[in-house]
Coordinates of C-alpha atoms and ligand atoms in Angstrom, one line a residue:
M1 CA 23.3 16.4 -2.6
L2 CA 20.2 18.4 -3.1
P3 CA 17.5 19.2 -6.0
E4 CA 17.6 23.4 -6.9
Y5 CA 13.0 22.9 -6.8
F6 CA 11.1 20.1 -4.9
E7 CA 8.1 20.1 -4.0
F8 CA 6.2 17.2 -0.7
S9 CA 3.0 16.9 0.1
L10 CA 0.3 14.4 0.0
P11 CA -3.4 15.7 0.9
T12 CA -4.7 11.7 1.2
R13 CA -5.3 10.2 4.1
V14 CA -4.2 6.5 3.7
L15 CA -4.9 3.5 5.9
Y16 CA -3.5 0.2 5.5
G17 CA -4.6 -2.4 7.9
I18 CA -5.8 -6.5 6.5
G19 CA -10.2 -6.5 6.8
I20 CA -10.0 -3.1 7.2
I21 CA -12.9 -2.7 4.6
D22 CA -15.4 -3.7 7.7
Q23 CA -13.6 -1.5 9.4
L24 CA -14.3 2.1 8.2
R25 CA -16.9 3.9 10.6
D26 CA -15.2 6.3 12.2
A27 CA -12.4 6.6 9.1
V28 CA -14.9 8.0 6.7
A29 CA -17.6 9.7 9.4
S30 CA -16.5 13.8 8.6
W31 CA -17.9 13.0 5.0
G32 CA -21.2 12.1 6.6
Q33 CA -24.3 11.1 5.3
R34 CA -23.4 10.4 1.2
R35 CA -24.6 9.1 -1.7
A36 CA -22.2 7.4 -3.8
L37 CA -21.6 5.9 -7.2
L38 CA -18.7 3.1 -6.9
V39 CA -16.8 2.2 -10.0
T40 CA -15.5 -0.9 -10.6
D41 CA -15.0 -4.0 -12.9
A42 CA -16.7 -6.8 -13.3
V43 CA -14.1 -9.5 -12.3
L44 CA -14.2 -7.6 -9.0
V45 CA -18.4 -8.3 -8.6
Q46 CA -18.2 -11.8 -9.5
A47 CA -14.9 -12.1 -7.0
G48 CA -17.1 -11.0 -4.3
L49 CA -15.0 -7.4 -3.4
A50 CA -18.0 -5.2 -4.8
E51 CA -20.2 -7.2 -2.0
R52 CA -17.2 -7.0 -0.1
A53 CA -16.8 -3.3 0.0
K54 CA -20.7 -2.9 -0.1
T55 CA -21.0 -4.0 2.7
G56 CA -18.3 -2.1 4.7
F57 CA -20.2 0.6 3.8
R58 CA -23.2 -0.5 5.6
Q59 CA -22.2 -0.1 8.6
T60 CA -21.3 4.2 7.4
A61 CA -23.5 6.8 6.9
I62 CA -22.7 6.3 3.1
E63 CA -24.8 5.0 1.0
I64 CA -24.5 3.1 -2.1
A65 CA -26.6 4.6 -4.3
C66 CA -25.6 3.4 -8.3
V67 CA -22.5 1.0 -9.5
Y68 CA -20.4 0.6 -12.1
D69 CA -19.0 -2.5 -12.4
Q70 CA -18.0 -1.9 -16.6
V71 CA -14.4 -0.5 -16.9
P72 CA -12.0 -2.5 -18.9
P73 CA -8.1 -3.4 -18.8
N74 CA -6.8 0.2 -19.9
S75 CA -10.6 1.8 -19.6
T76 CA -10.9 3.9 -22.6
I77 CA -12.6 7.4 -23.2
Q78 CA -16.2 5.8 -23.5
T79 CA -15.9 3.7 -20.5
V80 CA -15.5 7.4 -18.9
E81 CA -18.3 9.2 -20.0
D82 CA -20.9 6.3 -19.3
C83 CA -20.2 6.3 -15.9
A84 CA -19.9 9.6 -15.7
A85 CA -23.4 10.2 -16.1
L86 CA -24.4 7.1 -14.3
G87 CA -23.6 9.3 -11.2
R88 CA -24.7 12.0 -12.6
A89 CA -28.1 10.3 -12.6
H90 CA -28.3 9.3 -9.5
G91 CA -26.8 12.2 -7.4
C92 CA -23.8 11.9 -6.2
D93 CA -22.4 13.8 -4.0
L94 CA -19.4 11.3 -4.2
I95 CA -16.9 8.1 -5.3
I96 CA -15.4 5.5 -4.5
G97 CA -13.5 3.5 -6.6
L98 CA -12.1 -0.2 -6.6
G99 CA -10.5 -2.2 -8.2
G100 CA -6.9 -2.4 -10.2
G101 CA -5.4 1.4 -12.0
S102 CA -8.3 1.1 -15.0
V103 CA -10.7 1.6 -12.0
L104 CA -9.3 4.4 -10.5
D105 CA -8.1 6.1 -13.0
T106 CA -12.0 5.9 -14.3
A107 CA -13.5 7.3 -11.3
K108 CA -10.4 9.6 -11.6
V109 CA -11.4 11.6 -14.5
A110 CA -15.6 10.3 -15.0
N111 CA -14.6 13.4 -11.1
V112 CA -14.0 15.8 -13.4
L113 CA -16.6 14.9 -16.0
M114 CA -18.9 15.2 -13.6
V115 CA -18.3 18.8 -11.7
K116 CA -17.1 20.6 -14.8
G117 CA -18.7 18.4 -18.0
G118 CA -17.6 18.0 -21.3
R119 CA -16.3 15.3 -23.0
V120 CA -13.3 13.4 -22.0
Q121 CA -10.5 14.6 -24.4
E122 CA -11.3 18.4 -23.5
H123 CA -9.9 17.4 -20.1
M124 CA -6.5 16.0 -21.3
G125 CA -4.1 17.7 -20.2
A126 CA -1.5 18.7 -16.0
Y127 CA -3.0 21.0 -13.9
L128 CA -6.5 22.9 -15.7
L129 CA -8.9 22.7 -13.1
G130 CA -7.1 25.6 -11.1
Q131 CA -9.0 25.7 -7.7
T132 CA -12.3 23.6 -9.2
R133 CA -12.9 21.7 -5.9
L134 CA -13.8 17.1 -7.2
L135 CA -16.5 14.9 -6.0
P136 CA -15.0 13.7 -3.1
L137 CA -12.6 10.4 -3.6
F138 CA -12.3 6.6 -2.2
L139 CA -9.9 4.4 -4.3
I140 CA -9.6 0.9 -2.4
P141 CA -6.1 -0.9 -5.1
T142 CA -6.8 -4.8 -5.8
T143 CA -4.1 -4.5 -7.4
A144 CA -0.7 -4.0 -5.6
G145 CA 1.0 -2.1 -8.9
T146 CA 0.0 1.0 -10.4
G147 CA -0.2 3.3 -7.0
S148 CA -3.7 5.6 -8.0
E149 CA -4.8 6.3 -5.2
V150 CA -1.5 8.4 -3.8
T151 CA -0.8 10.2 -7.7
K152 CA -2.5 13.0 -9.6
V153 CA -1.7 11.2 -12.3
A154 CA -4.7 9.3 -14.6
V155 CA -4.4 6.9 -18.1
I156 CA -7.6 7.0 -20.0
A157 CA -7.5 4.3 -23.7
D158 CA -8.7 5.5 -26.6
P159 CA -9.0 3.4 -29.1
E160 CA -9.5 4.7 -32.1
H161 CA -6.8 6.2 -31.9
D162 CA -4.3 3.2 -30.6
V163 CA -3.1 6.1 -27.3
K164 CA -3.5 6.8 -24.0
L165 CA -4.2 10.3 -22.6
P166 CA -2.8 11.4 -20.1
F167 CA -4.3 13.3 -17.8
A168 CA -2.7 15.6 -14.2
E169 CA -4.5 17.4 -11.6
T170 CA -3.9 17.5 -8.1
Q171 CA -7.8 17.0 -7.4
F172 CA -6.2 13.2 -8.3
L173 CA -5.5 12.9 -5.0
P174 CA -8.3 11.3 -3.1
D175 CA -9.4 11.9 0.5
L176 CA -8.5 8.7 1.5
A177 CA -7.2 5.1 0.9
I178 CA -7.9 1.9 1.9
L179 CA -4.8 -0.3 1.8
D180 CA -6.8 -3.9 2.0
P181 CA -4.7 -6.9 1.4
E182 CA -7.3 -9.1 1.8
L183 CA -9.0 -6.7 -1.4
T184 CA -5.6 -8.1 -3.0
R185 CA -5.2 -12.1 -2.3
S186 CA -7.8 -12.9 -5.3
M187 CA -5.0 -11.5 -7.4
P188 CA -3.8 -14.9 -9.6
P189 CA 0.1 -15.2 -9.6
K190 CA -0.1 -13.6 -13.2
L191 CA -1.1 -10.3 -12.1
T192 CA 0.7 -9.9 -8.7
A193 CA 3.7 -10.6 -10.8
A194 CA 2.7 -8.4 -13.8
T195 CA 2.0 -5.5 -10.8
G196 CA 3.5 -5.7 -9.3
M197 CA 6.5 -4.8 -11.5
D198 CA 4.6 -1.9 -12.8
A199 CA 5.5 -0.7 -9.0
L200 CA 8.8 -1.6 -9.0
T201 CA 9.3 0.4 -12.4
H202 CA 7.6 3.0 -10.6
A203 CA 9.9 3.1 -7.8
I204 CA 12.9 2.8 -10.1
E205 CA 12.4 5.5 -12.5
A206 CA 11.1 7.7 -9.6
Y207 CA 14.4 7.3 -8.3
V208 CA 16.6 7.7 -11.2
G209 CA 14.3 10.7 -13.3
K210 CA 15.3 14.7 -13.6
E211 CA 12.8 15.9 -11.1
W212 CA 14.0 13.8 -8.0
S213 CA 13.7 14.8 -4.0
P214 CA 14.4 13.5 -1.2
A215 CA 11.4 12.9 -0.3
A216 CA 10.9 10.5 -3.1
D217 CA 13.7 8.9 -3.0
G218 CA 12.8 7.8 0.3
L219 CA 10.7 6.3 -0.3
A220 CA 10.7 4.6 -3.4
L221 CA 14.3 3.0 -1.7
Q222 CA 12.1 1.6 1.4
A223 CA 9.4 0.5 -1.7
I224 CA 12.2 -1.6 -3.4
R225 CA 13.2 -3.2 -0.3
L226 CA 9.6 -4.6 0.6
I227 CA 9.0 -5.7 -3.5
R228 CA 12.6 -7.7 -3.2
D229 CA 11.7 -8.9 0.1
N230 CA 7.6 -9.8 -1.3
L231 CA 7.5 -10.1 -5.2
L232 CA 7.9 -14.0 -5.7
L233 CA 6.7 -15.2 -2.3
A234 CA 2.7 -13.0 -3.0
C235 CA 3.3 -15.3 -6.0
A236 CA 3.9 -18.4 -4.3
Q237 CA 2.4 -18.4 -2.3
P238 CA -1.2 -16.1 -3.3
D239 CA -2.6 -15.9 0.1
H240 CA 0.1 -14.6 2.0
L241 CA -1.8 -11.8 3.6
P242 CA 1.9 -9.9 4.6
A243 CA 3.6 -10.2 1.4
R244 CA 0.4 -9.1 -0.2
G245 CA -0.2 -7.0 2.0
A246 CA 3.7 -5.5 1.9
M247 CA 3.0 -5.1 -2.0
L248 CA 0.6 -2.7 -1.0
V249 CA 2.4 -0.8 0.5
A250 CA 5.4 -1.1 -1.6
S251 CA 3.3 -0.5 -4.5
C252 CA 1.8 3.3 -2.2
L253 CA 4.4 4.5 -1.6
A254 CA 6.8 3.4 -4.5
G255 CA 3.5 5.2 -5.7
V256 CA 4.1 8.5 -3.8
A257 CA 8.1 8.7 -5.1
F258 CA 6.7 8.7 -9.2
S259 CA 3.7 10.7 -7.4
H260 CA 6.3 14.2 -7.0
S261 CA 9.0 12.8 -9.3
M262 CA 7.3 11.2 -12.7
V263 CA 8.9 7.9 -14.2
G264 CA 10.8 7.7 -17.6
M265 CA 11.4 6.0 -20.5
V266 CA 10.2 2.3 -19.5
H267 CA 7.0 4.0 -19.1
G268 CA 7.4 5.5 -22.8
I269 CA 7.8 2.5 -24.2
S270 CA 5.0 0.7 -22.3
H271 CA 2.4 3.0 -22.4
A272 CA 2.6 2.7 -26.2
L273 CA 3.3 -1.0 -26.3
G274 CA -0.5 -0.8 -23.8
G275 CA -1.8 1.7 -26.9
V276 CA -0.6 0.3 -29.7
Y277 CA 0.1 -3.8 -28.9
H278 CA -2.6 -3.6 -25.9
I279 CA -0.1 -5.3 -24.2
P280 CA -0.4 -4.8 -20.3
H281 CA 0.8 -1.9 -18.4
G282 CA 2.8 -3.8 -16.0
L283 CA 3.9 -6.9 -18.0
A284 CA 5.3 -4.5 -20.7
N285 CA 7.1 -1.8 -17.2
A286 CA 8.9 -6.1 -17.4
L287 CA 9.8 -6.4 -19.6
V288 CA 11.4 -2.4 -20.9
L289 CA 12.4 -1.7 -17.2
P290 CA 16.0 -3.7 -17.6
E291 CA 16.5 -2.5 -21.7
V292 CA 16.2 1.1 -20.3
M293 CA 18.4 0.9 -17.5
A294 CA 21.0 -0.2 -19.3
Y295 CA 20.5 2.6 -21.8
N296 CA 20.5 5.3 -18.6
L297 CA 22.9 3.9 -16.6
E298 CA 26.1 5.5 -17.4
S299 CA 24.1 8.8 -16.9
R300 CA 23.5 7.5 -13.1
W301 CA 25.1 5.0 -12.0
D302 CA 25.6 5.9 -8.8
R303 CA 22.0 6.0 -8.4
Y304 CA 21.8 2.9 -9.7
A305 CA 24.3 1.1 -7.2
D306 CA 22.4 2.8 -4.6
I307 CA 19.0 0.8 -6.1
A308 CA 21.0 -2.3 -6.3
E309 CA 21.7 -2.2 -2.8
A310 CA 18.2 -1.5 -1.5
L311 CA 17.7 -4.9 -3.8
G312 CA 20.4 -6.9 -1.7
V313 CA 22.7 -6.8 -4.2
V314 CA 25.7 -5.6 -2.1
F315 CA 29.4 -5.3 -3.8
P316 CA 31.9 -5.3 -0.8
R317 CA 33.5 -1.4 -0.5
P318 CA 37.7 -2.7 0.5
G319 CA 38.3 1.2 0.9
A320 CA 35.5 1.9 3.5
A321 CA 35.6 -1.3 5.8
L322 CA 40.1 -0.7 5.9
G323 CA 39.3 2.9 6.2
N324 CA 37.1 2.7 9.1
L325 CA 38.3 0.2 10.8
L326 CA 41.4 1.8 11.2
R327 CA 39.7 4.7 11.7
Y328 CA 36.8 3.9 14.2
G329 CA 39.2 0.7 16.0
G330 CA 42.8 3.3 16.6
L331 CA 44.8 3.3 14.4
G332 CA 44.2 6.2 12.2
F333 CA 47.2 8.0 11.9
A334 CA 47.3 4.8 9.1
V335 CA 44.1 6.3 6.9
P336 CA 45.7 8.2 4.5
W337 CA 47.4 5.0 3.1
V338 CA 44.1 3.1 2.3
R339 CA 42.4 6.5 0.8
S340 CA 43.8 5.3 -2.6
L341 CA 41.7 2.4 -2.9
A342 CA 38.2 5.6 -2.6
A343 CA 39.1 4.0 -6.6
V344 CA 37.9 0.1 -5.6
D345 CA 35.2 1.2 -4.0
R346 CA 34.4 3.1 -7.0
W347 CA 34.9 -0.1 -9.2
F348 CA 32.4 -2.7 -7.0
R349 CA 29.3 0.1 -6.9
R350 CA 29.6 0.1 -11.1
Q351 CA 29.8 -2.7 -10.7
A352 CA 27.1 -3.7 -8.1
A353 CA 24.9 -1.1 -10.8
K354 CA 25.4 -3.3 -13.3
A355 CA 24.7 -6.3 -11.5
G356 CA 21.6 -4.7 -10.7
I357 CA 20.2 -4.9 -14.3
A358 CA 21.6 -8.1 -14.4
Y359 CA 18.6 -9.1 -10.9
I360 CA 16.0 -7.4 -12.3
R361 CA 16.0 -9.8 -16.0
D362 CA 16.8 -12.6 -13.5
L363 CA 13.1 -11.1 -11.0
N364 CA 11.9 -11.7 -15.0
R365 CA 12.4 -15.0 -14.9
Q366 CA 11.7 -16.1 -11.4
L367 CA 8.4 -14.1 -12.5
A368 CA 8.5 -16.5 -15.1
H369 CA 8.8 -19.9 -14.0
L370 CA 6.7 -19.5 -11.3
T371 CA 4.1 -17.6 -13.0
E372 CA 4.1 -18.0 -16.9
M373 CA 4.6 -14.4 -17.2
P374 CA 6.0 -14.1 -20.6
L375 CA 9.1 -13.4 -21.5
N376 CA 8.6 -11.2 -25.2
L377 CA 6.6 -8.9 -26.4
R378 CA 5.6 -12.8 -29.1
N379 CA 4.1 -14.8 -26.0
A380 CA 2.8 -11.2 -24.8
G381 CA 0.7 -11.3 -27.5
V382 CA 2.1 -9.7 -30.0
N383 CA 1.3 -11.6 -33.5
D384 CA 1.6 -9.5 -36.9
G385 CA 6.0 -9.7 -36.6
L386 CA 6.1 -6.2 -34.8
A387 CA 4.4 -4.5 -38.5
K388 CA 3.7 -1.6 -35.7
L389 CA 7.8 -0.6 -34.9
E390 CA 7.6 2.7 -36.4
Q391 CA 3.4 3.6 -35.2
V392 CA 5.2 2.4 -31.6
A393 CA 8.8 4.2 -32.1
D394 CA 6.6 7.4 -32.4
T395 CA 3.4 7.4 -29.6
A396 CA 7.1 6.3 -27.2
M397 CA 8.5 8.9 -28.4
T398 CA 5.5 12.0 -27.7
D399 CA 4.4 10.3 -24.6
G400 CA 5.3 12.4 -21.7
A401 CA 7.2 10.1 -19.6
M402 CA 10.0 10.6 -21.7
L403 CA 11.1 14.7 -20.3
Y404 CA 11.8 12.9 -17.1
N405 CA 14.5 10.0 -18.3
P406 CA 17.4 11.4 -17.5
R407 CA 19.0 10.3 -20.7
E408 CA 17.9 12.2 -23.6
P409 CA 15.5 9.1 -25.5
E410 CA 17.2 8.8 -28.6
R411 CA 14.1 6.1 -31.2
E412 CA 16.8 5.2 -32.2
A413 CA 17.4 3.2 -28.7
V414 CA 12.9 2.5 -28.1
I415 CA 13.2 0.9 -31.9
R416 CA 16.2 -1.3 -31.0
I417 CA 14.4 -2.2 -27.5
V418 CA 11.2 -2.9 -28.3
R419 CA 12.8 -5.2 -31.6
A420 CA 15.3 -7.0 -28.7
L421 CA 12.0 -7.7 -26.2
H422 CA 9.8 -8.7 -29.6
E423 CA 13.0 -11.1 -30.1
T424 CA 14.5 -12.6 -27.1
T425 CA 14.7 -16.3 -26.0
V426 CA 15.6 -16.1 -23.0
A427 CA 14.0 -19.2 -20.0
P428 CA 12.2 -18.9 -17.3
L429 CA 14.5 -19.0 -13.9
P430 CA 13.6 -21.7 -11.5
V431 CA 12.9 -19.9 -7.3
A432 CA 15.1 -21.4 -5.1
A433 CA 13.1 -21.5 -1.5
T434 CA 15.8 -19.1 0.2
D435 CA 14.5 -16.3 -2.6
L436 CA 11.1 -16.4 -0.7
R437 CA 12.9 -15.0 2.6
P438 CA 10.0 -14.3 4.9
A439 CA 8.3 -10.8 4.8
G440 CA 8.3 -10.2 8.4
A441 CA 5.2 -8.5 8.8
T442 CA 2.9 -10.6 10.9
A443 CA -0.7 -11.7 10.4
A444 CA -4.0 -11.1 11.5
T445 CA -6.4 -13.5 13.1
R446 CA -9.2 -13.7 12.1
E447 CA -10.7 -12.3 15.4
P448 CA -15.1 -13.5 16.4
R449 CA -17.9 -11.2 15.8
N450 CA -21.0 -10.9 18.6
V451 CA -18.7 -12.6 21.6
F452 CA -21.5 -10.9 23.1
P453 CA -24.5 -11.1 22.3
D454 CA -26.4 -8.1 25.0
S455 CA -25.0 -6.3 27.9
E456 CA -26.0 -8.7 30.4
T457 CA -24.2 -11.7 28.4
L458 CA -21.5 -8.8 29.8
Y459 CA -21.9 -7.9 32.7
Q460 CA -21.5 -11.3 33.6
V461 CA -18.8 -12.6 31.7
L462 CA -16.2 -9.6 31.9
G463 CA -18.0 -8.3 35.7
G464 CA -16.4 -11.9 36.7
F465 CA -13.4 -12.0 34.5
F466 CA -12.8 -8.8 36.3
E467 CA -13.5 -10.4 40.1
R468 CA -10.8 -13.2 39.5
L469 CA -8.3 -10.6 38.5
K470 CA -9.0 -8.8 42.0
D471 CA -8.8 -12.3 43.9
D472 CA -5.6 -14.5 41.7
P473 CA -2.5 -14.0 44.0
Q474 CA -0.3 -12.7 41.5
I475 CA -2.7 -9.9 40.0
G476 CA -4.4 -8.9 42.0
G477 CA -1.8 -7.1 44.3
P478 CA -0.6 -5.1 41.3
L479 CA -3.9 -3.8 40.5
K480 CA -5.3 -2.7 43.8
N481 CA -0.8 -1.3 44.1
S482 CA -2.3 0.5 41.3
R483 CA -4.5 3.1 43.4
L484 CA -6.5 3.5 39.7
C485 CA -10.1 4.7 38.6
V486 CA -10.3 3.4 35.6
Q487 CA -14.2 2.7 33.5
F488 CA -14.2 1.5 30.1
A489 CA -17.1 1.8 28.0
F490 CA -18.0 -0.1 25.7
E491 CA -20.7 -0.4 22.8
N492 CA -22.4 -3.4 21.3
P493 CA -23.3 -3.7 23.3
T494 CA -23.3 -0.9 25.6
A495 CA -22.6 -1.0 29.1
T496 CA -20.3 0.0 31.1
M497 CA -17.7 -1.8 33.8
T498 CA -15.5 0.3 36.7
I499 CA -12.5 -0.5 38.8
D500 CA -12.3 1.6 41.1
A501 CA -8.9 0.9 43.5
R502 CA -8.2 4.2 45.3
G503 CA -10.2 2.8 48.1
E504 CA -8.7 0.0 51.2
E505 CA -9.7 -2.8 48.3
V506 CA -10.7 -3.0 44.6
R507 CA -14.0 -2.6 43.8
I508 CA -15.9 -3.4 40.4
Y509 CA -19.3 -1.8 39.3
R510 CA -21.8 -3.1 36.3
G511 CA -23.4 0.2 35.1
A512 CA -25.1 2.3 36.9
E513 CA -23.8 1.5 40.6
F514 CA -21.0 3.5 40.3
S515 CA -21.7 7.2 40.2
G516 CA -17.9 8.5 41.0
E517 CA -15.6 10.7 38.8
P518 CA -13.1 8.2 37.0
E519 CA -9.8 9.1 36.1
V520 CA -9.7 7.2 33.3
T521 CA -12.2 6.6 30.5
M522 CA -11.7 3.8 27.9
G523 CA -14.0 3.6 25.3
M524 CA -13.8 0.2 22.4
S525 CA -16.0 -2.5 20.4
A526 CA -17.1 -5.3 23.5
D527 CA -15.7 -7.4 20.7
F528 CA -12.3 -5.2 20.5
A529 CA -11.8 -5.8 24.4
H530 CA -12.3 -9.5 24.2
A531 CA -9.2 -9.0 21.7
F532 CA -7.3 -6.7 24.2
W533 CA -7.9 -9.3 27.6
H534 CA -7.2 -12.3 24.9
G535 CA -3.7 -10.2 24.7
R536 CA -3.8 -9.9 20.2
V537 CA -3.7 -6.5 19.9
N538 CA -1.6 -3.5 19.9
L539 CA -3.8 -0.6 22.4
V540 CA -0.6 2.2 21.2
S541 CA -2.0 1.3 17.7
A542 CA -6.0 1.0 19.1
L543 CA -5.1 4.2 19.9
T544 CA -3.9 5.5 16.2
R545 CA -6.8 3.5 15.3
R546 CA -9.2 4.5 16.8
Q547 CA -10.3 1.9 18.3
V548 CA -9.8 2.9 21.7
I549 CA -10.3 6.3 23.4
A550 CA -9.1 7.0 26.3
K551 CA -9.5 10.1 28.2
G552 CA -8.1 11.8 31.4
N553 CA -5.1 11.1 32.4
V554 CA -3.7 8.1 30.5
P555 CA 0.2 7.6 31.4
K556 CA -1.5 7.0 34.7
T557 CA -2.9 3.6 33.3
L558 CA 0.5 2.3 33.3
K559 CA 1.1 1.1 36.2
L560 CA -1.9 -1.2 35.1
L561 CA 1.0 -3.2 32.9
P562 CA 2.7 -6.0 34.7
I563 CA -1.4 -7.4 35.4
L564 CA -1.2 -7.1 31.7
K565 CA 1.0 -10.6 30.6
P566 CA -1.5 -12.8 34.0
A567 CA -4.5 -11.4 32.8
Y568 CA -4.1 -12.0 28.8
A569 CA -2.6 -15.9 30.7
L570 CA -6.1 -16.2 32.5
Y571 CA -8.7 -14.4 30.1
P572 CA -9.5 -17.9 28.2
Q573 CA -8.6 -20.7 31.0
Y574 CA -11.1 -17.6 33.3
L575 CA -13.2 -18.7 30.2
A576 CA -13.4 -22.1 29.4
E577 CA -14.3 -22.4 33.1
I578 CA -17.1 -20.4 32.7
G579 CA -18.4 -22.4 29.6
M580 CA -17.1 -19.8 27.0
K581 CA -15.2 -22.5 24.9
E582 CA -15.5 -21.4 21.4
A583 CA -14.9 -17.5 22.4
A584 CA -11.3 -19.0 24.3
Ligands
NAD601 P1 -6.1 -3.3 -14.6 O1 -7.2 -2.9 -13.1 O2 -6.3 -3.1 -15.1 O3 -6.6 -4.4 -14.4 C1 -6.2 -5.9 -15.3 C2 -7.5 -7.1 -14.9 O4 -6.9 -7.9 -13.5 C3 -8.6 -6.3 -14.3 O5 -10.0 -7.5 -15.5 C4 -9.3 -6.7 -13.2 O6 -10.4 -7.1 -13.4 C5 -8.5 -7.9 -12.8 N1 -8.2 -7.7 -11.5 C6 -7.9 -6.6 -10.2 N2 -7.5 -7.0 -9.3 C7 -8.1 -8.2 -8.9 C8 -7.8 -9.1 -8.2 N3 -8.0 -8.5 -6.7 N4 -7.9 -10.1 -8.8 C9 -8.6 -10.2 -9.6 N5 -8.7 -10.3 -10.6 C10 -8.2 -8.6 -9.7 O7 -4.1 -3.5 -13.9 P2 -3.8 -2.5 -12.7 O8 -2.4 -2.8 -13.6 O9 -4.0 -2.2 -11.2 O10 -4.0 -0.9 -14.0 C11 -3.7 -0.9 -15.2 C12 -3.9 0.4 -15.9 O11 -3.6 1.7 -13.8 C13 -2.9 0.9 -17.4 O12 -4.6 1.5 -17.8 C14 -3.1 2.1 -16.6 O13 -1.7 2.7 -17.2 C15 -2.5 2.7 -15.5 N6 -1.3 3.1 -14.2 C16 -2.3 5.2 -13.3 C17 -0.8 4.8 -12.4 C18 -1.9 6.4 -12.1 O14 -1.6 6.7 -11.4 N7 -2.6 6.4 -12.4 C19 0.1 4.5 -12.2 C20 -0.1 3.3 -12.8 C21 -0.1 2.9 -14.1

């Protein structure tokens, strides 16, 4: 089944990679020379992340002209106005947001002020910008939760009125989203837990919401699987970069999903808890999520069963299993006898849907065990005996997210849920080793930098290595048989080397010694070549990342495949022999 209507588009270019913040030159080249306003916060300056980003941009034509680093958690109207004023005073023509959702949302709304002027409140609403073009925007998340780097919404607090103001504009989708897991490593476990639950809430609300769409469904379910496998691990082992990376990607996918399908009653209530009681957004979502799932269950039980499966809560389907066995096992005549088991399957699916809610409750308790995440509103900072309950309910009932909830939100239900979250005395749940599943992705190793200080060293080292390849009994033959002429054009330091196997014997040329026409030219940095001959890089992904620029009949280089494995083994051995032990 499909919805009657849906839209899907993602104009944002998303880059992911461990340490990618240091490799932005090509990615941002098309923006040319710019004067950027860097929006961030004091914690991130203190943690050295602002400096890390500045260093990354120093290798590009983009100059960080000024830094606004005063964004508080749950950014405010005043913050946005101060930030925009700074950017305007410095004549900035590009905005970079580096931080959690509060910083990224500030960058989005400050962009509107810098272009359109006026007060923040005047721009509150949805799609008011029409065709107005905003300044180019790059967003770099340092939490893995909001997905703000790929959403067309922003939320800014109005502390005078205890509410959070919503903004939705297509122009909020940034030009570039840079996902570098290293920038999330400094998150304390409690923040990792709360922001991770924010991402999970986005995925679940997008999947069950009224505005669901097939493309967003796929992303939401994949985000749920990634969170299932990596959230506890990222909390238990903060330096586990693959788990950090998987959470960052999950948050991004969930962001794309909910930017299309929107969020529901969980967000309606947690925005109100944020506005009235200043409960951090992710934590509020974590606590409210299972309660709203239980409230919505009957209206979307089939979808909640899919979610349970994505969470790994898989119940048997005896009818389907037996039916498949008979149909494809050559006993098709018996299939009608098991049709009645379809009702049993449906019963199991309903049980699975309910069990998915129990899974989320346990997950919160496990996060509390690992990170001391609060499990009730008293511990989350509500210390007035819930005196503002009515205000929370009123605020929640007028929140835009309520419109998309699959079941009509009732005020009494909001009150019941908030009261229950205030009273509950649920305890943390220890985490078993089996709950910390491996993340699957491989960790990136840090490559040495500037291995070849000058062209002469490069010619000596790589030239000598190529000569060795030629003479090696295992490699020399296949190299000669390739009948290829490949030229390597290195940068940092600049050098050209050509291997020509078209003649009687293989010849190695340095620089201008070669004057012919190579069949294939491979452009790359000298450091990349060093990592390549170590066998540490994936050439296909390097081509996608433009780390290697290949010109000519590239598929012909497949003839060199047989030499690669022995060459990778030879390279470190050769480096050690010539006294470059540390590079080996
Ligand atoms: P946050 O941005 O409010 O940050 C919380 C705290 O974490 C801050 O003190 C910050 O300095 C710190 N922090 C951030 N990254 C860190 C790091 N790597 N290491 C150490 N400390 C770090 O938290 P958030 O949950 O990312 O964002 C919440 C805000 O985002 C709320 O205002 C919420 O309404 C909004 N939001 C926006 C969207 C959207 O699509 N635009 C979606 C969800 C939430």
